[in-house]
Coordinates of C-alpha atoms and ligand atoms in Angstrom, one line a residue:
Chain A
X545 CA 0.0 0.0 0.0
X546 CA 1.3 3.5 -0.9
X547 CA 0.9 6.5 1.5
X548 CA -1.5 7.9 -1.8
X549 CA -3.6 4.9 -1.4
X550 CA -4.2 5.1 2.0
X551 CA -4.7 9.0 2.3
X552 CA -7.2 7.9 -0.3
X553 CA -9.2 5.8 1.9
X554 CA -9.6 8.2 4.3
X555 CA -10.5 10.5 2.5
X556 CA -13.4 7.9 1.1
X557 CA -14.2 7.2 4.7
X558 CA -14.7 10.8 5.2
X559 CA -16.5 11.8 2.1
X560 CA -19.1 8.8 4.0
X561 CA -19.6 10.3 7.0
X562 CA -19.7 13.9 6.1
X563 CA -21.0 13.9 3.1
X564 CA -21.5 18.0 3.2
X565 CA -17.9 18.3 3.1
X566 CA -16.0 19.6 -0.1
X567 CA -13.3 17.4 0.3
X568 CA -11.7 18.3 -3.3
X569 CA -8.9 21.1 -2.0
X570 CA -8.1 19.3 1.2
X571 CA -4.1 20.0 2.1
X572 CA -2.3 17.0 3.3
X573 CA 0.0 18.5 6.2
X574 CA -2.8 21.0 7.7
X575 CA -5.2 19.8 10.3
X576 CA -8.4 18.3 9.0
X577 CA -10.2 19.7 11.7
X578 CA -8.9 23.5 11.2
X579 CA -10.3 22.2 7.0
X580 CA -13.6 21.4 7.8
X581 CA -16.0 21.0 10.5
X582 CA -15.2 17.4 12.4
X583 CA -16.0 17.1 15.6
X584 CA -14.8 14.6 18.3
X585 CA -17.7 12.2 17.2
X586 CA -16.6 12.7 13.4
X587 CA -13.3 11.1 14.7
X588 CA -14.7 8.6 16.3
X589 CA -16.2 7.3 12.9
X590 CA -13.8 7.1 11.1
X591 CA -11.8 4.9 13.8
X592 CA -15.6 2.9 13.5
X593 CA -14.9 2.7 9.7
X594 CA -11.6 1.9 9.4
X595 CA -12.0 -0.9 12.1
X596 CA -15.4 -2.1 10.1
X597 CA -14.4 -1.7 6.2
X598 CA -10.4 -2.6 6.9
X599 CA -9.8 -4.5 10.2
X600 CA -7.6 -1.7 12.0
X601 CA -7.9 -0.7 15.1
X602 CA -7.1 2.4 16.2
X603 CA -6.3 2.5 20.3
X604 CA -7.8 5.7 21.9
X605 CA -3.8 6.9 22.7
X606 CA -3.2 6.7 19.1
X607 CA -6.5 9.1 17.9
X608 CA -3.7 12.0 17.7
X609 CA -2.3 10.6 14.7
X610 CA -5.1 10.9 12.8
X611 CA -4.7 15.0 12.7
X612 CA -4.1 15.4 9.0
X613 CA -3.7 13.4 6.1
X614 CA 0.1 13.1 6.0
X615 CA -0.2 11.9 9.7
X616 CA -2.9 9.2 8.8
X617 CA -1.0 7.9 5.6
X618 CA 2.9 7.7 8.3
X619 CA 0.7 5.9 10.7
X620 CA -1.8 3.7 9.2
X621 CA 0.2 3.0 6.4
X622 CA 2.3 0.2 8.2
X623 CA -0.7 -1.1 9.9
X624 CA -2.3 -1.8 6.2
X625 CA 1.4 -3.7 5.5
X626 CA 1.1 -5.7 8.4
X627 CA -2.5 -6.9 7.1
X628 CA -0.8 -7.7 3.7
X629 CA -2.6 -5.1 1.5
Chain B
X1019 CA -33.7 -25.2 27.6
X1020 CA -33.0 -21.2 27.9
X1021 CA -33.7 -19.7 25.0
X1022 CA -33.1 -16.0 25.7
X1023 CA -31.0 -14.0 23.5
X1024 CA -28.0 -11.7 24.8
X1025 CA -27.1 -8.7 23.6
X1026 CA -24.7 -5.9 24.4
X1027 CA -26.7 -3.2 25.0
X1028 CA -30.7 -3.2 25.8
X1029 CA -32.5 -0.1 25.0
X1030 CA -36.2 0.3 26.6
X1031 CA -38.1 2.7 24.6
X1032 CA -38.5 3.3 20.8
X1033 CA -39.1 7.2 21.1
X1034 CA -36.5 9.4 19.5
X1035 CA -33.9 9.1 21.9
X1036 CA -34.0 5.2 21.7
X1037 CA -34.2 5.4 17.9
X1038 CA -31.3 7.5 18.0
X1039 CA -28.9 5.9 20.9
X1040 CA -29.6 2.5 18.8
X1041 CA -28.8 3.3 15.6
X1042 CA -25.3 4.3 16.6
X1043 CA -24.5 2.0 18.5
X1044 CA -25.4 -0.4 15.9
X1045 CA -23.0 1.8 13.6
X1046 CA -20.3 1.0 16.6
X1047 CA -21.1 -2.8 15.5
X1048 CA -22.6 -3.5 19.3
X1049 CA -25.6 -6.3 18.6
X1050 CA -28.1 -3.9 20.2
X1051 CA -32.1 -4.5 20.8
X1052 CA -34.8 -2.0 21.8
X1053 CA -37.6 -3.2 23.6
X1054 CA -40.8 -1.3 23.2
X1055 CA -43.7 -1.8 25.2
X1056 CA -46.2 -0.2 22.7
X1057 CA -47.3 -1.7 19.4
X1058 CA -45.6 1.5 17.5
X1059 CA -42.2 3.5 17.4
X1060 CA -42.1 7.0 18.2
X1061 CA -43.3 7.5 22.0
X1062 CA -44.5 11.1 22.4
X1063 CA -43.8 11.9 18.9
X1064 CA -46.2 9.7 17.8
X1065 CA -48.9 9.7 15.4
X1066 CA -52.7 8.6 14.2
X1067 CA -55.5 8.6 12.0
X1068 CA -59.4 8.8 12.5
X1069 CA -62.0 8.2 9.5
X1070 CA -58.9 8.5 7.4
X1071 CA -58.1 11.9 9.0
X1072 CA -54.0 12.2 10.0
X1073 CA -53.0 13.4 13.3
X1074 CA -49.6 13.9 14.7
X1075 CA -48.4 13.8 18.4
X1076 CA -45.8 15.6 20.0
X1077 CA -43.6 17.0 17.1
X1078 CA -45.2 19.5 15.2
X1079 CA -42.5 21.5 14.2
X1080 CA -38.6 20.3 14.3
X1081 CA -36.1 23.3 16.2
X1082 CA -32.6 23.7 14.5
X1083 CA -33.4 24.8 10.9
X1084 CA -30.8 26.2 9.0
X1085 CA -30.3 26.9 5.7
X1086 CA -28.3 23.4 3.7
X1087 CA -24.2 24.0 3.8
X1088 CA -24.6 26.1 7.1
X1089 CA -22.0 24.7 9.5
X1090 CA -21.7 23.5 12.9
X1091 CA -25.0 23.8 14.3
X1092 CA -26.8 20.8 15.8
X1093 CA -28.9 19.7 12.5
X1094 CA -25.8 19.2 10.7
X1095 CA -24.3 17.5 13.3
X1096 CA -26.9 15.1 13.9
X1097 CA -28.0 14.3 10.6
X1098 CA -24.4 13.6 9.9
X1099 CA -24.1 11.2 13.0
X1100 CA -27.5 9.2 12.1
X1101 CA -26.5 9.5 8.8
X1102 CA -29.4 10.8 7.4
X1103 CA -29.2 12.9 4.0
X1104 CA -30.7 16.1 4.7
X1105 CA -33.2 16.0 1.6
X1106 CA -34.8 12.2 3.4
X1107 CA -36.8 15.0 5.6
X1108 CA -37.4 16.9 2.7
X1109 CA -37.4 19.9 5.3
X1110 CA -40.1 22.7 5.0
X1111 CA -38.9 26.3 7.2
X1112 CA -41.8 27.9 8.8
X1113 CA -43.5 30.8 7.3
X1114 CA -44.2 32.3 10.8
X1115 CA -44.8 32.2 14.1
X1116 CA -46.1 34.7 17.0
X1117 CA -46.4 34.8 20.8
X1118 CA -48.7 36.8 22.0
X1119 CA -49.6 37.9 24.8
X1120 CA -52.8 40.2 26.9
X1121 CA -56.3 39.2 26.9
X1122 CA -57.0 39.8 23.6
X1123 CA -53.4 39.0 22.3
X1124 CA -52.8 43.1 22.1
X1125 CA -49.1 42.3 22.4
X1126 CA -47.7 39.9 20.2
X1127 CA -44.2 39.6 18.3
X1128 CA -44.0 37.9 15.0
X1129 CA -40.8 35.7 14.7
X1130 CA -39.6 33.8 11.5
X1131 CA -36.4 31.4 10.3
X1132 CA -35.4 35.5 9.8
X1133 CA -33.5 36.6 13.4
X1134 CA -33.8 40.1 11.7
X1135 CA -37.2 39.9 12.0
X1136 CA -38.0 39.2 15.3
X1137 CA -35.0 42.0 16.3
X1138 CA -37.4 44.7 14.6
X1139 CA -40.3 43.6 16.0
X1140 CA -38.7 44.4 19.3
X1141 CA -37.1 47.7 18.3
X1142 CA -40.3 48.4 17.0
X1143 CA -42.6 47.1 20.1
X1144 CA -40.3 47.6 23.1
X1145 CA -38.1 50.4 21.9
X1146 CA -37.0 51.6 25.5
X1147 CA -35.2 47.6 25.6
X1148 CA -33.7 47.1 21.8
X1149 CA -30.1 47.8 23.2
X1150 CA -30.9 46.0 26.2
X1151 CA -32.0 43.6 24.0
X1152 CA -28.8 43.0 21.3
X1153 CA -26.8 42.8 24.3
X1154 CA -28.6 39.8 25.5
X1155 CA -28.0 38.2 22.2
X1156 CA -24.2 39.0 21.6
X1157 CA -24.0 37.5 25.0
X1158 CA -26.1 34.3 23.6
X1159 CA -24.3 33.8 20.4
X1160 CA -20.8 33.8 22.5
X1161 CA -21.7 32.1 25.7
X1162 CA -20.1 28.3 25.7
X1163 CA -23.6 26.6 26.4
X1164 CA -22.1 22.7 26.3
X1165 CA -19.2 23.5 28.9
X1166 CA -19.3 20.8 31.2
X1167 CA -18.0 23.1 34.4
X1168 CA -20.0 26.0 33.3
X1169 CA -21.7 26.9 37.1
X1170 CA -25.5 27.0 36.7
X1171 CA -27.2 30.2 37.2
X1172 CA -30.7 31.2 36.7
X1173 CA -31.7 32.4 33.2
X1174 CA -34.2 35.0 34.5
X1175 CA -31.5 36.3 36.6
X1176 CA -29.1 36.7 33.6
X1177 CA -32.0 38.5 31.6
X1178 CA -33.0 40.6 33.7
X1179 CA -29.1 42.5 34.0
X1180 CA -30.0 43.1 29.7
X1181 CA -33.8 44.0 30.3
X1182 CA -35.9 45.7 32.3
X1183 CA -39.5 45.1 30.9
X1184 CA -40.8 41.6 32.3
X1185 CA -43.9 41.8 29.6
X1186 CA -41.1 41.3 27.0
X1187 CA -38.8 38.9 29.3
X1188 CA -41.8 36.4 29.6
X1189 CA -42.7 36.9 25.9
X1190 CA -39.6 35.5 25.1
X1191 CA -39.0 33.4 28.0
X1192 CA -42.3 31.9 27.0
X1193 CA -41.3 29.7 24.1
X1194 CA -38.3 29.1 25.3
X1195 CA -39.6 27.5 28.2
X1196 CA -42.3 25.6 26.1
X1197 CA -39.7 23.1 24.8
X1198 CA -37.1 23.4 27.5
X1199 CA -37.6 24.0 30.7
X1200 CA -37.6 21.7 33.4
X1201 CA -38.3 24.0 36.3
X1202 CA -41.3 26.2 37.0
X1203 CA -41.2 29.8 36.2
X1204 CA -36.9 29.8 35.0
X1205 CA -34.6 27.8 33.4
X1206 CA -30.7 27.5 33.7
X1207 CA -29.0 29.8 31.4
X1208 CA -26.8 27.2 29.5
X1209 CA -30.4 25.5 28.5
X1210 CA -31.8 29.0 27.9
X1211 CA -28.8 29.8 25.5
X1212 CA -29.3 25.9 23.7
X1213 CA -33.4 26.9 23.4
X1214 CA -32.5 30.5 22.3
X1215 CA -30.6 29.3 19.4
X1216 CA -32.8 26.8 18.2
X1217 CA -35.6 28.8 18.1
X1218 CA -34.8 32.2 17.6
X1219 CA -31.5 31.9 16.0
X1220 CA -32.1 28.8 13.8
X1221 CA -35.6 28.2 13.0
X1222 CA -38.5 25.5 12.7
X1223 CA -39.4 23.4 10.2
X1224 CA -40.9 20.0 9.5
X1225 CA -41.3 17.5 6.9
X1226 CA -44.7 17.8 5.1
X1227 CA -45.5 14.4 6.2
X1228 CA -44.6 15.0 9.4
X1229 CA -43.7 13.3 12.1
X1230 CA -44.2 9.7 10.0
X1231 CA -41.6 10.4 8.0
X1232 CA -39.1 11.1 10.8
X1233 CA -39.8 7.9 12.6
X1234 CA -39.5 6.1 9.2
X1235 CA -36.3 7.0 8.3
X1236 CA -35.1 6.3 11.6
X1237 CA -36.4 2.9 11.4
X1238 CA -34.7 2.3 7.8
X1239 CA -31.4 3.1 9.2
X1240 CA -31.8 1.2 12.6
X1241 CA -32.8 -1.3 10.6
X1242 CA -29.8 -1.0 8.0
X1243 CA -27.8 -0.6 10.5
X1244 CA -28.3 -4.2 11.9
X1245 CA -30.2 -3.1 14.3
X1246 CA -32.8 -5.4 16.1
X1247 CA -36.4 -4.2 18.0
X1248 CA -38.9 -6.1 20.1
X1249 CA -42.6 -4.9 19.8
X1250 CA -45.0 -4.7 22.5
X1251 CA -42.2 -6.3 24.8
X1252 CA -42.0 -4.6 27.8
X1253 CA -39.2 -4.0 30.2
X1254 CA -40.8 -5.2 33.9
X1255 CA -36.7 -4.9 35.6
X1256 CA -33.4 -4.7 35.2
X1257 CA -31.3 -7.0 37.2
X1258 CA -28.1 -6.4 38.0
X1259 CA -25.0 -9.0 39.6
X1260 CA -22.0 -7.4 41.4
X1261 CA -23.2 -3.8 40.0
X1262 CA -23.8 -4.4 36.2
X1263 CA -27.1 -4.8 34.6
X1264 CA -27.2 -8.1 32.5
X1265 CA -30.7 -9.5 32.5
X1266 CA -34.1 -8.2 31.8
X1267 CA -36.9 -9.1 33.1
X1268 CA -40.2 -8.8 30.3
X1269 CA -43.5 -8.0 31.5
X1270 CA -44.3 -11.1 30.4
X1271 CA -42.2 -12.8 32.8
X1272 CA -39.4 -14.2 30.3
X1273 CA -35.8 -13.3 30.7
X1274 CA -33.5 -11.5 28.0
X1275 CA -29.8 -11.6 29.1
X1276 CA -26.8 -8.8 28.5
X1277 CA -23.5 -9.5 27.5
X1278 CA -21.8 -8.5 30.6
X1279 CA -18.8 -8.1 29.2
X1280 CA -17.0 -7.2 25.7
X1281 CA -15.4 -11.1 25.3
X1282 CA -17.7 -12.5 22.7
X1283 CA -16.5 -16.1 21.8
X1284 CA -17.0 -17.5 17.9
X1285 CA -15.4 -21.1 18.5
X1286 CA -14.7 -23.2 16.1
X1287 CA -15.2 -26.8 17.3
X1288 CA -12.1 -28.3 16.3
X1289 CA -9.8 -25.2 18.3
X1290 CA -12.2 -24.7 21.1
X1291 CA -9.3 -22.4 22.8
X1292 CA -10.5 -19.4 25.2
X1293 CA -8.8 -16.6 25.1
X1294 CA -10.3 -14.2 27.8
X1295 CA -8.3 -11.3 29.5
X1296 CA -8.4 -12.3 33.6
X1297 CA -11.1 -12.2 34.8
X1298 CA -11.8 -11.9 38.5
X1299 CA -12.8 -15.1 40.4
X1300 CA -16.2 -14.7 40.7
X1301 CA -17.1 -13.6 37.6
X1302 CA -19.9 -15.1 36.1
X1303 CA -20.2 -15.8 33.2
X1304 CA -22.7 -16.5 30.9
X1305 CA -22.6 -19.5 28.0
X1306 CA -24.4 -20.2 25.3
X1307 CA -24.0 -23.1 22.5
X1308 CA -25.7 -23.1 19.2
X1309 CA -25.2 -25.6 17.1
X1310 CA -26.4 -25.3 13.5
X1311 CA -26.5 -28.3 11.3
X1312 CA -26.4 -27.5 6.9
X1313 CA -29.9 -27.6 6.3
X1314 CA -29.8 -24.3 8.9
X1315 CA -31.5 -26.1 12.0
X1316 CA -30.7 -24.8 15.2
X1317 CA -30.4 -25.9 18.5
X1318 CA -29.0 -24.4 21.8
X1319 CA -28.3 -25.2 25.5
X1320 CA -26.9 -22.2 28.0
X1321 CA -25.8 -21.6 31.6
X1322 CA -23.8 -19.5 34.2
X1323 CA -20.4 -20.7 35.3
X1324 CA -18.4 -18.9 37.8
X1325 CA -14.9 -18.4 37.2
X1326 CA -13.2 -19.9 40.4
Ligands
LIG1457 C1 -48.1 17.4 23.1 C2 -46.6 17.4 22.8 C3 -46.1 18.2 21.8 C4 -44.7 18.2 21.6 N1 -44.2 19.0 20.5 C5 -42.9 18.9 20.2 C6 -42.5 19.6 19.0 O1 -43.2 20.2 18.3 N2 -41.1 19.5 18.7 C7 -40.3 18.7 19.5 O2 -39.1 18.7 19.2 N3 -40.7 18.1 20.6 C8 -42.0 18.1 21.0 N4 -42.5 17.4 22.1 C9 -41.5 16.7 22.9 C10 -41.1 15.3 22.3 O3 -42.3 14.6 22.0 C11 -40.3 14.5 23.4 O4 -39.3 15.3 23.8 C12 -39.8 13.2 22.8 O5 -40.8 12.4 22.3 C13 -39.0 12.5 23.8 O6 -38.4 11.3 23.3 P1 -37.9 10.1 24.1 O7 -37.4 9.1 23.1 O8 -36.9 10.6 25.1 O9 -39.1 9.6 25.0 P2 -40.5 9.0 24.6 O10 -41.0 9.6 23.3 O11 -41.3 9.3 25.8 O12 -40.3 7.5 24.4 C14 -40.3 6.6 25.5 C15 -40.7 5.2 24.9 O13 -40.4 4.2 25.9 C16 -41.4 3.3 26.0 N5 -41.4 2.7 27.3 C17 -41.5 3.3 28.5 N6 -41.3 2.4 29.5 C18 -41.0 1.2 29.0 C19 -40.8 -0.1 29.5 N7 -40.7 -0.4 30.8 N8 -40.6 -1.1 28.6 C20 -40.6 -0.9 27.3 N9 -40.8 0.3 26.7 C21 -41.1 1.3 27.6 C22 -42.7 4.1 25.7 O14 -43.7 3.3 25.3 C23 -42.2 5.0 24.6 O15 -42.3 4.5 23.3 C24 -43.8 17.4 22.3 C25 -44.4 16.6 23.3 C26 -45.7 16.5 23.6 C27 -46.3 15.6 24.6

């Protein structure tokens, strides 16, 4: 899996639960939350989604890597290797 | 033979809030049931029809309208979290409303989806309390109203430092009040600030089908969701061992059990390992075996064993 690929999924996993969101100009290294409007709750379903559509669990100590894209794609990256995809 | 179900969460009630709570915790994948005494959904927001007549209950008009794309108000947010699309209510904003007020209604202020309205209809009716008045609602549109160490205060008291006029501060406290109060005569500001909002600062609106339409969409997606409901299945008691609730007692005497605890087990017959975390001697726990044969026949046995 390439960092692309997976900033691609959450983005997908995103465009799902807020589908009001413009998601098109989205900048990888700023904070999605300072982008858009995602609450606490927002975050929390995306750690739902990525645990129900991809079988990764995110541990509540690790919900800070999942500020910006660049910071999803360093982290979950590696945990999509480990699953073999 | 027992043949009560488990299930991680209960809910009793299918009004809104059960609706609501169950839908995502079915999202959160939890193998959730709501048990509802009635025969229908909805509880106070309910619904019926004489000689083919229809007839709503409780919600008449929905609080928290604003305009589609407006963000970070409490529609968004909840539509977003039940995952409803905003067009399934096919939303209609009031034209108007009006409280009124004297024996004949002499004084009465016209309110819409419009704050601006409203705002001239006190300039123009209370002149003497217009500044008053917009100081009040700066203080509203700033105040934190979900802070969870806010210190409660009285609402009337907070008013009454912006106006002077209590004809006007019960005309306004009077809808407010209507759909939020819990105490007689006042209500704690941070509720005040929530009702303000949602009525004066957002808007009403409804589907045109009312409140039907609500409860069926929430339904579909408890439903979708995996969701599971009991009809006319009471809740007679909760009973609860070493402090957690896991059984239910059903007014008709049978039991329904919780899952108390997160350690589901899927075993396959041939690895029949356990893997639990410790758990503390005494815990009981609660089995169940189902065996289903290829032609989809089932059959079951359960019980309690306590770890030692
Ligand atoms: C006349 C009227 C007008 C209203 N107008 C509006 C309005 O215009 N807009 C608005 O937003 N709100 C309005 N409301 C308020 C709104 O109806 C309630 O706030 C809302 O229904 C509360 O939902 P709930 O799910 O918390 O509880 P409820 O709707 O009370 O649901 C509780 C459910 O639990 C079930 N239950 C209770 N005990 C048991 C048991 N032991 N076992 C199994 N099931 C059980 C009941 O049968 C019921 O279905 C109005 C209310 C009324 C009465």
């Amino acid at each position: 899996m390439t960092k692309d690929a997976c900033k691609k999924i959450v983005l997908d996993i995103i465009a799902d639960i807020a589908p009001d969101e413009d998601l098109s100009n989205i900048k990888p290294d700023v904070r999605l939350r300072d982008q858009m409007q995602l609450d606490s709750m927002d975050f929390l379903d995306i750690v739902m989604e990525l645990r129900k559509q991809h079988g990764i669990e995110v541990p509540e100590a690790d919900y800070i890597h999942l500020a910006s894209l660049d910071s999803c794609a360093e982290y979950l990256t590696p945990k999509f290797e480990a699953l073999g995809k | 033979m027992n043949t009560a179900t488990h299930y991680d969460v209960a809910i009793i009630g299918a009004g809104m809030a059960g609706l609501a709570a169950g839908i995502r915790l079915a999202h959160f994948g939890k193998r959730v049931c709501i048990f509802e005494r009635h025969n229908a959904v909805g509880g106070l927001n309910s619904f019926y029809s004489i000689s083919g007549r229809k007839y709503d209950v409780g919600l008449h008009a929905m609080t928290n309208w604003v305009p589609p794309g407006t963000k970070g108000t409490p529609l968004g947010k909840l539509l977003r979290q039940l995952r409803i699309d905003r067009d399934e209510f096919a939303l209609h904003p009031q034209k108007r409303s009006r409280i009124a007020f004297g024996p004949g209604g002499e004084t009465s202020l016209t309110f819409t989806n419009d704050f601006a309205v409203l705002e001239a209809e006190v300039a123009q009716k209370f002149p003497a309390q217009i500044d008053g008045f917009r100081r009040l609602v700066v203080l509203v549109k700033s105040y934190d109203d979900v802070s969870l160490d806010a210190v409660p205060e009285s609402a009337r008291a907070v008013v009454r430092r912006h106006l002077c006029d209590p004809l006007l501060e019960d005309m306004l406290f009077c809808p407010v009040m209507y759909y939020g109060s819990a105490t007689e005569h006042d209500m704690e500001f941070g509720q005040f600030v929530i009702m303000f909002k949602a009525l004066f600062l957002e808007g009403f609106a409804r589907p045109v089908e009312g409140v039907r339409l609500v409860l069926r969409v929430l339904l579909a997606k408890f439903r979708q969701a995996g969701g599971e409901r009991r009809m006319k299945c009471g809740v007679r008691q909760i009973v609860s061992e070493s402090g957690r609730a896991d059984r239910l007692v059903l007014d008709d005497g049978t039991e329904e059990w919780l899952l108390s605890s997160d350690v589901g087990l899927y075993a396959d017959l041939e690895a029949i390992t356990y893997d639990f975390a410790t758990l503390p001697s005494g815990t009981e726990l609660y089995l169940e075996l189902i065996v289903v044969d290829f032609g989809g026949n089932t059959d079951s046995v359960s019980g309690v064993v306590t770890v030692p």
